[in-house]
PDB file of C-alpha atoms in Angstrom:
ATOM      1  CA  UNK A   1      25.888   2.148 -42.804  1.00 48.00           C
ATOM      2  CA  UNK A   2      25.498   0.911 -39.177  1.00 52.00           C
ATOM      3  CA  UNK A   3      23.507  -2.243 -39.167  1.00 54.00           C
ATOM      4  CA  UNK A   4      20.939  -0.798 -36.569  1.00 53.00           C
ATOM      5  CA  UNK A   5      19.980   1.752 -38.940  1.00 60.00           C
ATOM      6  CA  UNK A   6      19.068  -0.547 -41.400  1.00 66.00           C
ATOM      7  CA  UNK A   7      15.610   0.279 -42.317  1.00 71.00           C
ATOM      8  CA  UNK A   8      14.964  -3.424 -41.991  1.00 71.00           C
ATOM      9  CA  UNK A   9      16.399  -3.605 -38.566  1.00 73.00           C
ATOM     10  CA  UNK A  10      14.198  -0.749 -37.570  1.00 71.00           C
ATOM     11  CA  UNK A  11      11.298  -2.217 -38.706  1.00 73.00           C
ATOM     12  CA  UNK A  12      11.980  -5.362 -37.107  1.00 75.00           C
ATOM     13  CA  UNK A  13      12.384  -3.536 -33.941  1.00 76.00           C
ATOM     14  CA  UNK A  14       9.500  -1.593 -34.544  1.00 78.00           C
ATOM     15  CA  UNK A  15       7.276  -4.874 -34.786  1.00 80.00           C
ATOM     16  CA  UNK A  16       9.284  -6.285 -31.594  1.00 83.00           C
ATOM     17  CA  UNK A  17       8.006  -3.195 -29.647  1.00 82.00           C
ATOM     18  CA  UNK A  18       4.675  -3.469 -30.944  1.00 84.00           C
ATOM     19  CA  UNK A  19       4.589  -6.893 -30.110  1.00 86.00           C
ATOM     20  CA  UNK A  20       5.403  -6.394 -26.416  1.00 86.00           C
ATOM     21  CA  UNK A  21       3.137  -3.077 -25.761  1.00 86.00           C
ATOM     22  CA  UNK A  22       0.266  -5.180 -27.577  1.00 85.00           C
ATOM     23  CA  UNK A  23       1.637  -8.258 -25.232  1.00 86.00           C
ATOM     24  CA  UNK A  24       1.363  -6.285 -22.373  1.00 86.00           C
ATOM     25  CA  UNK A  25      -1.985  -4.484 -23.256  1.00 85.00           C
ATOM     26  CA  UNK A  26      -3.694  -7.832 -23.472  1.00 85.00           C
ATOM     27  CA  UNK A  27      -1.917  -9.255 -20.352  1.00 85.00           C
ATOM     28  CA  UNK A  28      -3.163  -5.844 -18.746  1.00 86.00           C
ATOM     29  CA  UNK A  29      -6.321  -6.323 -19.966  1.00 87.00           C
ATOM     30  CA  UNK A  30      -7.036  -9.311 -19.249  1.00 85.00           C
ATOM     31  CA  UNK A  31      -5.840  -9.033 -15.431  1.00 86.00           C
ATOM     32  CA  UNK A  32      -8.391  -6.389 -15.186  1.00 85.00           C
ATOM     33  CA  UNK A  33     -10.909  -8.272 -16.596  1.00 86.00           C
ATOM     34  CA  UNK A  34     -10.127 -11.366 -14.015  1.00 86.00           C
ATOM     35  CA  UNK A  35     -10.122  -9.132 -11.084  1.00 85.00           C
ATOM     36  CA  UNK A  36     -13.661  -7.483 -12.145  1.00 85.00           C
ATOM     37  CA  UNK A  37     -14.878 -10.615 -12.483  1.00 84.00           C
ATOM     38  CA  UNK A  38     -13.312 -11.968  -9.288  1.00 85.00           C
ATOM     39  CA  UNK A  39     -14.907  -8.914  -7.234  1.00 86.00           C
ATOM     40  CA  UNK A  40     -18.138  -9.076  -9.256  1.00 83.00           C
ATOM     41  CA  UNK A  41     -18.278 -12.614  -7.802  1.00 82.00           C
ATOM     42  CA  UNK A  42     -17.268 -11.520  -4.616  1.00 84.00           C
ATOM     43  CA  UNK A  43     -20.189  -8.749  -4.083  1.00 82.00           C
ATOM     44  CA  UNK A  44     -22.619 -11.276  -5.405  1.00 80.00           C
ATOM     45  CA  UNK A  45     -21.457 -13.922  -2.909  1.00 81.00           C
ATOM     46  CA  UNK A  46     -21.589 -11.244  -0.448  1.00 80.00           C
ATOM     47  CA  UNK A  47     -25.244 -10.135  -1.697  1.00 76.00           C
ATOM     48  CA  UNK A  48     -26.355 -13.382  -0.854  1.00 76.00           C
ATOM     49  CA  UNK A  49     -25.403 -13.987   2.275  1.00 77.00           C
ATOM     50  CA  UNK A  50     -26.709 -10.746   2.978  1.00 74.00           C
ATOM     51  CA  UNK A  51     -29.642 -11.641   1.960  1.00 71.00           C
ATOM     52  CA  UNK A  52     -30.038 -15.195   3.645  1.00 74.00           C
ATOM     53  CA  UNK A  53     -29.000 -13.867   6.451  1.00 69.00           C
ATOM     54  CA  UNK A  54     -32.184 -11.073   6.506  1.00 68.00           C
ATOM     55  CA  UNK A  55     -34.022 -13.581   5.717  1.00 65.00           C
ATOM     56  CA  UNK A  56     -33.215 -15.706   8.754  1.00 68.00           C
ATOM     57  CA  UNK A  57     -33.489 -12.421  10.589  1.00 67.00           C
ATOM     58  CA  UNK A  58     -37.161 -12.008   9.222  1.00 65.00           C
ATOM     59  CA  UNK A  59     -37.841 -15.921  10.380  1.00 64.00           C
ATOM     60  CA  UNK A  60     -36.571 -15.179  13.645  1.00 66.00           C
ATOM     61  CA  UNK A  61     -38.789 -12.350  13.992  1.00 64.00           C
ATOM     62  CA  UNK A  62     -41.871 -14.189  13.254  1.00 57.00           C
ATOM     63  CA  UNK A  63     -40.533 -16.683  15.630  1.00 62.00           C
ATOM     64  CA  UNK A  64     -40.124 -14.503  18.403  1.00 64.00           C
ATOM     65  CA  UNK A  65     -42.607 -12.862  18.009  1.00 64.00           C
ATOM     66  CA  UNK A  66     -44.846 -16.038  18.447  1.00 57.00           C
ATOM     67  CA  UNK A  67     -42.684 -16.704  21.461  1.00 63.00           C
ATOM     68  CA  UNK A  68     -43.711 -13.778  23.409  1.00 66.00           C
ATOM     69  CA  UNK A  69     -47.330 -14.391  22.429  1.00 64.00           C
ATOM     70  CA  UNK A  70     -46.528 -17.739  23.838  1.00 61.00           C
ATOM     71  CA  UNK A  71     -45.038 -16.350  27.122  1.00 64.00           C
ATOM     72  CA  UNK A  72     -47.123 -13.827  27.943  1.00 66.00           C
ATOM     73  CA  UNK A  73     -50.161 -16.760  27.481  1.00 59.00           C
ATOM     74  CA  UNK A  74     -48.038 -18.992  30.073  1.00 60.00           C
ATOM     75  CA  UNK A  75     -47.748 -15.957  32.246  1.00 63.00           C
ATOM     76  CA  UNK A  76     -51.462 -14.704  32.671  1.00 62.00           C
ATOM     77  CA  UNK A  77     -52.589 -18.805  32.691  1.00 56.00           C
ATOM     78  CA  UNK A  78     -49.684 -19.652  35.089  1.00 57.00           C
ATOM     79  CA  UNK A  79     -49.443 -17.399  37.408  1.00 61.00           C
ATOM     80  CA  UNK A  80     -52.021 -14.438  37.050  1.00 64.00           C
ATOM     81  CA  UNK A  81     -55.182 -16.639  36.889  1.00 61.00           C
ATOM     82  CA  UNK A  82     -53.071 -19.260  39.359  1.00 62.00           C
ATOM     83  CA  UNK A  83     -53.414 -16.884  41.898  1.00 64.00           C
ATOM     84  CA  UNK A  84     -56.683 -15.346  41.778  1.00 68.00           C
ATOM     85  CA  UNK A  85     -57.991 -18.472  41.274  1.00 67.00           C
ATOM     86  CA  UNK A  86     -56.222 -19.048  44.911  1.00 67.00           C
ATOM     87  CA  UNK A  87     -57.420 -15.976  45.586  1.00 67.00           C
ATOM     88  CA  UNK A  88     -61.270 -16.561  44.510  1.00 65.00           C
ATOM     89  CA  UNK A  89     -60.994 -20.144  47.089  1.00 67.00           C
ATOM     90  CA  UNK A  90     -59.406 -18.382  50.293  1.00 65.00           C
ATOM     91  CA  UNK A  91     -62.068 -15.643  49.976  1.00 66.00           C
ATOM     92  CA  UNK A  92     -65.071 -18.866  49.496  1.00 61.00           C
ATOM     93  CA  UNK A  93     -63.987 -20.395  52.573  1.00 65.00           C
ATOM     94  CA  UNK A  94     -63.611 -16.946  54.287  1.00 62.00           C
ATOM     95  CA  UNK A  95     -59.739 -16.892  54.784  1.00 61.00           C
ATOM     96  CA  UNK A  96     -57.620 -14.353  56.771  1.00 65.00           C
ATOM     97  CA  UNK A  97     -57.966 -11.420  54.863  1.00 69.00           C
ATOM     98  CA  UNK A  98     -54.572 -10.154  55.120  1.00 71.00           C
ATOM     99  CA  UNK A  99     -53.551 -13.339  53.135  1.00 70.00           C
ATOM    100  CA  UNK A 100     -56.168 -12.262  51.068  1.00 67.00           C
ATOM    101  CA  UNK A 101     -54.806  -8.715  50.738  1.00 68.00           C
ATOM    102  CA  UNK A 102     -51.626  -9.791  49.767  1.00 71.00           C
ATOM    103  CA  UNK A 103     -52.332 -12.343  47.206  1.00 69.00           C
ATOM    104  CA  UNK A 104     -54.677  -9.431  45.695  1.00 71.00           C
ATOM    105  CA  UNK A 105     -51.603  -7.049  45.601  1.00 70.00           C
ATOM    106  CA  UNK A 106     -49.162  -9.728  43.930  1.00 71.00           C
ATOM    107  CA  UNK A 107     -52.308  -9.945  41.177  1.00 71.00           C
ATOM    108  CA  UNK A 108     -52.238  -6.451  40.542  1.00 68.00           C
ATOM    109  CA  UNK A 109     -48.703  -6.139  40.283  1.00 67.00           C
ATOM    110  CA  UNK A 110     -48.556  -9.492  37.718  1.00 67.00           C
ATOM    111  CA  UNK A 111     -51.063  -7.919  35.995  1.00 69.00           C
ATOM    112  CA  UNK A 112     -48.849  -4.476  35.759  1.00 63.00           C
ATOM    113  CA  UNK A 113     -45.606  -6.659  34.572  1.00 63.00           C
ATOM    114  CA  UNK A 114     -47.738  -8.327  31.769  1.00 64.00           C
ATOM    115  CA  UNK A 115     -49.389  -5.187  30.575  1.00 61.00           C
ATOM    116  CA  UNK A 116     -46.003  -3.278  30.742  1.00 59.00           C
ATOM    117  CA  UNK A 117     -44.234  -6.507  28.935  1.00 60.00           C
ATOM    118  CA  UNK A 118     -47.113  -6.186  26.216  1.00 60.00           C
ATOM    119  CA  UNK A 119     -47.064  -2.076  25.784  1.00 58.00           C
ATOM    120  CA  UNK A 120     -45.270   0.131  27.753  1.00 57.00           C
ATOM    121  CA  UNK A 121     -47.072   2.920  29.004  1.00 55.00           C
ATOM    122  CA  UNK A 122     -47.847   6.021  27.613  1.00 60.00           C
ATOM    123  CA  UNK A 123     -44.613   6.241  25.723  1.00 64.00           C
ATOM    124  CA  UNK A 124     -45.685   9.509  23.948  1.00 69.00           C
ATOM    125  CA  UNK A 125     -45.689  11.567  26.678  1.00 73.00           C
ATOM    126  CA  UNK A 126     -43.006   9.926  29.130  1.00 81.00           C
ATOM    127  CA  UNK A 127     -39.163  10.885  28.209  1.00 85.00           C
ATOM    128  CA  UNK A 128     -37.127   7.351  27.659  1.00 87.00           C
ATOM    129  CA  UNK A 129     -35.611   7.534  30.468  1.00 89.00           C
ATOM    130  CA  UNK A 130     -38.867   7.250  32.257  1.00 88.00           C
ATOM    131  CA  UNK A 131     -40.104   4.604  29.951  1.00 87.00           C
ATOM    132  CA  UNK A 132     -36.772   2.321  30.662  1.00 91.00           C
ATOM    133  CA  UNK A 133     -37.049   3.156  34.754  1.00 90.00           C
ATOM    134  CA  UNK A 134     -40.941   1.882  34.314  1.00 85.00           C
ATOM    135  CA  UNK A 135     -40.600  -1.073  32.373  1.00 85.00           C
ATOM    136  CA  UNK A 136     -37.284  -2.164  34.682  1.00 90.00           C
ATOM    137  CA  UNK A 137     -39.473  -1.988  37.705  1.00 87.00           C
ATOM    138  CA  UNK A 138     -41.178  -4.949  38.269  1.00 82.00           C
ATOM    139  CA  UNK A 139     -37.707  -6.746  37.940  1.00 87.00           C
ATOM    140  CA  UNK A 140     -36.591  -5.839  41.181  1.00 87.00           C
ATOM    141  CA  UNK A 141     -38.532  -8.301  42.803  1.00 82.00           C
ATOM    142  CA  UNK A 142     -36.330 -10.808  40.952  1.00 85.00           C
ATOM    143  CA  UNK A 143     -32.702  -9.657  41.820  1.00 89.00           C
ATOM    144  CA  UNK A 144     -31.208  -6.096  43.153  1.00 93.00           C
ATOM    145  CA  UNK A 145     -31.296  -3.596  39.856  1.00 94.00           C
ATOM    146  CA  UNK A 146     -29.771  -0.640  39.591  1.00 94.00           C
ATOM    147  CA  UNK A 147     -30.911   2.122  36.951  1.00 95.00           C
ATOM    148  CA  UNK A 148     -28.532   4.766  35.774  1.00 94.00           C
ATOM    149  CA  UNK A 149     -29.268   7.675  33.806  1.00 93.00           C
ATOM    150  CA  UNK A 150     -26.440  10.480  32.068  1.00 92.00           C
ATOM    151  CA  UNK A 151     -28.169  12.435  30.219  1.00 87.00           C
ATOM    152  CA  UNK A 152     -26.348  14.979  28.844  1.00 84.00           C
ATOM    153  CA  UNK A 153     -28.699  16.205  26.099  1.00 75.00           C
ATOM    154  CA  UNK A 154     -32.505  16.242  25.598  1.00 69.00           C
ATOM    155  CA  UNK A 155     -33.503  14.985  22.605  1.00 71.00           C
ATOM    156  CA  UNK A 156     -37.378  14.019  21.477  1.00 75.00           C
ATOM    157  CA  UNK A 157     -37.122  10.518  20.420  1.00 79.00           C
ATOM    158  CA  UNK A 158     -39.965   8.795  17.936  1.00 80.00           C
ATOM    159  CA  UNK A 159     -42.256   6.493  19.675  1.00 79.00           C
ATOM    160  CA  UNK A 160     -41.482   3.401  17.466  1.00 77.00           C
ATOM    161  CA  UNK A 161     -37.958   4.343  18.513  1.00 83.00           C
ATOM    162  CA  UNK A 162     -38.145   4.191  22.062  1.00 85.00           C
ATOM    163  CA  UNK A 163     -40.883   0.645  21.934  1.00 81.00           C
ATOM    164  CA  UNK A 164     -37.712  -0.988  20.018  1.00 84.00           C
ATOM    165  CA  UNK A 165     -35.254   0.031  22.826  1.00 89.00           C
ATOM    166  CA  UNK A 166     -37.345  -1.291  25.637  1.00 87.00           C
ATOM    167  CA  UNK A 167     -37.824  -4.195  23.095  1.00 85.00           C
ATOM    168  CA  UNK A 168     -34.907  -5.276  23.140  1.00 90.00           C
ATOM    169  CA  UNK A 169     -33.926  -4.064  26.858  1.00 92.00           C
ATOM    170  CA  UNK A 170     -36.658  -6.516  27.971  1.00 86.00           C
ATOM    171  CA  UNK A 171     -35.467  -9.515  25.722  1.00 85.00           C
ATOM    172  CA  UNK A 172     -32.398  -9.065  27.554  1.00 90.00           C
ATOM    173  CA  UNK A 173     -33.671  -9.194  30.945  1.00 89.00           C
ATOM    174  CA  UNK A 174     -35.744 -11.398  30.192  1.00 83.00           C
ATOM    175  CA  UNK A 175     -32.490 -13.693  28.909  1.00 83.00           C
ATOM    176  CA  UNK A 176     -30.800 -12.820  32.111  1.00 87.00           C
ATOM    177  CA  UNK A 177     -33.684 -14.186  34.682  1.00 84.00           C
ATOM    178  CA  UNK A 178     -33.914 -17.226  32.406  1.00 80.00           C
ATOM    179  CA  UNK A 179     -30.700 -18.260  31.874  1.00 81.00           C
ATOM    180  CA  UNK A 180     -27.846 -16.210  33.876  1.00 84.00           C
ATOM    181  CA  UNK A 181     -28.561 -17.090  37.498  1.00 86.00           C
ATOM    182  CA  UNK A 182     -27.831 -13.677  38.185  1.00 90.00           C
ATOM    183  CA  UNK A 183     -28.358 -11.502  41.433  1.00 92.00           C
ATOM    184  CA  UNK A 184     -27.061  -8.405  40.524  1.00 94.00           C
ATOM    185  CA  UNK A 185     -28.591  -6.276  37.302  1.00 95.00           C
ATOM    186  CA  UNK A 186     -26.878  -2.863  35.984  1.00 96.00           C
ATOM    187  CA  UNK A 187     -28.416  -0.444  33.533  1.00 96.00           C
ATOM    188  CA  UNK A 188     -27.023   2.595  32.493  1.00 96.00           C
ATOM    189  CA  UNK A 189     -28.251   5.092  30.091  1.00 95.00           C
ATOM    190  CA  UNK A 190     -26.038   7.937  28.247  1.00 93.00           C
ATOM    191  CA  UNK A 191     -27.748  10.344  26.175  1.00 90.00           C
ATOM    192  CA  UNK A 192     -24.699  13.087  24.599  1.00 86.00           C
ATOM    193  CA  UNK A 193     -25.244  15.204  21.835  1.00 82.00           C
ATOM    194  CA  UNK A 194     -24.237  12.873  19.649  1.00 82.00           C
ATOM    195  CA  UNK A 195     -24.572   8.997  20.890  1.00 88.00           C
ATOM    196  CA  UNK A 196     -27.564   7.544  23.059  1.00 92.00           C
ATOM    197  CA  UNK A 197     -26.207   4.253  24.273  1.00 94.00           C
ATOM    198  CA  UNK A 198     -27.177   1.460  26.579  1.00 95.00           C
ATOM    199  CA  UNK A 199     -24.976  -0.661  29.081  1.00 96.00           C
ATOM    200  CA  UNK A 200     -27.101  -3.718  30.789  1.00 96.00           C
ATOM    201  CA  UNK A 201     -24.722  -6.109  33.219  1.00 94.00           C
ATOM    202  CA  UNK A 202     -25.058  -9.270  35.014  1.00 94.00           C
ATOM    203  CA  UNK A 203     -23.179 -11.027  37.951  1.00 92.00           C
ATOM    204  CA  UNK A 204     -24.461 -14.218  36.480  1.00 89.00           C
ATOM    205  CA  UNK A 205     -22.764 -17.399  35.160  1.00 87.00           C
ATOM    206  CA  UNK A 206     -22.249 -16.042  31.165  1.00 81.00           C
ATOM    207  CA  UNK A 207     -23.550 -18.191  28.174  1.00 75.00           C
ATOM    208  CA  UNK A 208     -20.957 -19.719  25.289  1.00 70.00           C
ATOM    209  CA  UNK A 209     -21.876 -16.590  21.922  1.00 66.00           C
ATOM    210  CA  UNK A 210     -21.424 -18.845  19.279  1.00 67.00           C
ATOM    211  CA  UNK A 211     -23.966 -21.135  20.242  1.00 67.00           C
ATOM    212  CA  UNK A 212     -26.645 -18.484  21.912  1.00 63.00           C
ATOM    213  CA  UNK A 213     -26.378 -17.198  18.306  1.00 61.00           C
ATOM    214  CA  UNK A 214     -28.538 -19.929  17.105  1.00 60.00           C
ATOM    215  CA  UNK A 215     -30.612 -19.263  19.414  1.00 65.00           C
ATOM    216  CA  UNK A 216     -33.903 -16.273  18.906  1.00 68.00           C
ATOM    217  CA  UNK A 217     -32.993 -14.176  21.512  1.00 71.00           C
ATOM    218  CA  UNK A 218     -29.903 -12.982  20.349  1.00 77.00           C
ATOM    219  CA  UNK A 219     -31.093 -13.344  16.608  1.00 76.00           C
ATOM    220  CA  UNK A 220     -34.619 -10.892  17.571  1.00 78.00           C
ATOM    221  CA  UNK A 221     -31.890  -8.278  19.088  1.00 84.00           C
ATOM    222  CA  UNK A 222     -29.600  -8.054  16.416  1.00 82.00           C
ATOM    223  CA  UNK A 223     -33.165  -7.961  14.306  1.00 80.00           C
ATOM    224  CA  UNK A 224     -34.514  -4.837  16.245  1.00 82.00           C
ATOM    225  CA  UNK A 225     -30.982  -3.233  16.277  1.00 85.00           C
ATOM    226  CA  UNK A 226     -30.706  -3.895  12.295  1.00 82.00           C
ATOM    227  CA  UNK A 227     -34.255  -2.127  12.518  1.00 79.00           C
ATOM    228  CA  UNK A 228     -33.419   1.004  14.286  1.00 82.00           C
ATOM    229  CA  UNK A 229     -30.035   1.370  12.388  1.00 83.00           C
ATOM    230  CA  UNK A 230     -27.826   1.022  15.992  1.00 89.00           C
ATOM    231  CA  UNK A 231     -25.197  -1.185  16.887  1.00 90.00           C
ATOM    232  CA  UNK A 232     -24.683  -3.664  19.754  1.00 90.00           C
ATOM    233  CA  UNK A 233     -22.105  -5.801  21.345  1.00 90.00           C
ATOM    234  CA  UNK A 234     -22.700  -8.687  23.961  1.00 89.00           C
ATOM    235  CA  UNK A 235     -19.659  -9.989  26.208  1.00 88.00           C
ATOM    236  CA  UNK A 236     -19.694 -12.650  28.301  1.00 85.00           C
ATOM    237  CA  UNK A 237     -17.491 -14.861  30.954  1.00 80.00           C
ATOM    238  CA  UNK A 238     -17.703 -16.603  34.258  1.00 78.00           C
ATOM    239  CA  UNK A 239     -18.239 -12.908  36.090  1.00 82.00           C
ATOM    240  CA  UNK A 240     -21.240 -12.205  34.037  1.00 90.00           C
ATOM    241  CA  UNK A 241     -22.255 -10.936  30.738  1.00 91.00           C
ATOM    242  CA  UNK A 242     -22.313  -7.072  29.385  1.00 93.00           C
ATOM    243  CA  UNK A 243     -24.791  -5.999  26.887  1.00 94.00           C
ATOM    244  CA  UNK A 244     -23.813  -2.824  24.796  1.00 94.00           C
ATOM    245  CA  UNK A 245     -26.304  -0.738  22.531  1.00 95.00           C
ATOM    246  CA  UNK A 246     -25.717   2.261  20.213  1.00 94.00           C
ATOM    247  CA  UNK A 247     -27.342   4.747  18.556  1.00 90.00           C
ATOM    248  CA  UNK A 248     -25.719   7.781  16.483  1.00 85.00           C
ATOM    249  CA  UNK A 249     -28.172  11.063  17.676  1.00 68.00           C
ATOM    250  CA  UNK A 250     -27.827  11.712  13.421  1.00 60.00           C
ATOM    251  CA  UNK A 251     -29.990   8.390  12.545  1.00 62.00           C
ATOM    252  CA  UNK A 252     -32.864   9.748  14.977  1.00 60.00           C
ATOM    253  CA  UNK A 253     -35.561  11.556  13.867  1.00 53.00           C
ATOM    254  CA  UNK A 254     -37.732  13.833  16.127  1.00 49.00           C
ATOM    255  CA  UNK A 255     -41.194  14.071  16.189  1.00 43.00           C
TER     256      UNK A 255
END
């Protein structure tokens, strides 16, 4: 007899085998069990800085918010009251009236930028479009703007929806008169069948991202996008800075 068909033989091979499959089970085994933990760790690391970093969001929010309450207080003390209190003293000592006249007209028209800055008007029954064009307006007295609309399909937006998108329009502007020493301002709005989406441009000097980041502006923008479910994408340079929001038509709800 051939010594590999030794029954002993066979069952030594047998055990070899056995060995190796059971070798290779465990081995298998436990190289699933390292990369399931390894991922496990991974997602919670991941959970966690999701969740710091909605949580900074959050802070930012409150922030901001008490920013604007802040600003809008300067604006109204500084230069609404500052100039009918000018206003009140030419008209004591019986000033030319056309001075008068004019420094009444600049009131009124503070007093429209601060009410539009607090709610814009009537945004129920105004298309966004409108609501953008109105809120834009008293801008143009601080450097040459230039609305654009392509609308390319009617949709009726939410309310809430269209407040967030001016939101965050303004806190750009806003951004851009404080800090971009620009002259030129370019808005477009595209509404397809599918996308609505927002371009906002600058001729001004740009800003350095990764430390405007820290700042709340960009942090209470990338809140209110995070809040309507849209996307947005800010680049900047020495020829100015573009401004990029998105929203998928399929994430909007109509009235």
């Amino acid at each position: 007899m051939e010594k590999w068909l030794d029954p002993k033989t066979i069952a030594l091979w047998i055990v070899i085998v056995l060995l190796i499959i059971s070798l290779l089970a465990f081995s298998f085994i436990r190289l699933v069990r390292i990369n399931f933990r390894r991922i496990v760790v991974e997602r919670l690391k991941e959970s966690r800085t999701q969740i710091e970093h909605q949580k900074q969001l959050l802070e930012t929010g409150i922030i901001a918010q008490e920013q604007e309450r802040t600003r809008i207080a300067a604006d109204l003390h500084d230069s609404l009251i500052g100039k009918l209190t000018v206003l009140r003293l030419k008209n004591q000592t019986a000033q030319n009236t056309e001075e008068i006249d004019s420094l009444l007209g600049e009131s009124i028209a503070e007093a429209r930028r601060i009410s539009h800055d607090l709610t814009p008007p009537m945004p129920k029954f105004i298309t966004l479009d409108e609501l953008i064009e109105n809120v834009l307006a008293p801008w143009k007295k601080q450097f040459t703007l230039t609305f654009r609309k392509s609308i390319y399909s009617e949709k009726n937006i939410p309310n809430d929806l269209k407040i967030q998108i001016v939101r965050v329009i303004q806190e750009i502007i806003i951004n851009i008169h404080k800090h971009a020493e620009a002259t030129n301002v370019f808005v477009h709005l595209r509404m397809s069948p599918t996308l609505l989406s927002i371009t906002i441009k600058d001729n001004g000097k740009g800003f350095d991202v990764e430390k405007a980041k820290k700042g709340i502006g960009l942090k209470n923008i990338e809140l209110r996008m995070l809040f309507i479910k849209g996307h947005h994408k800010i680049k900047t340079g020495n020829k100015g800075t573009t401004a990029i929001l998105v929203l998928n038509h399929s994430k909007i709800e109509s009235e």
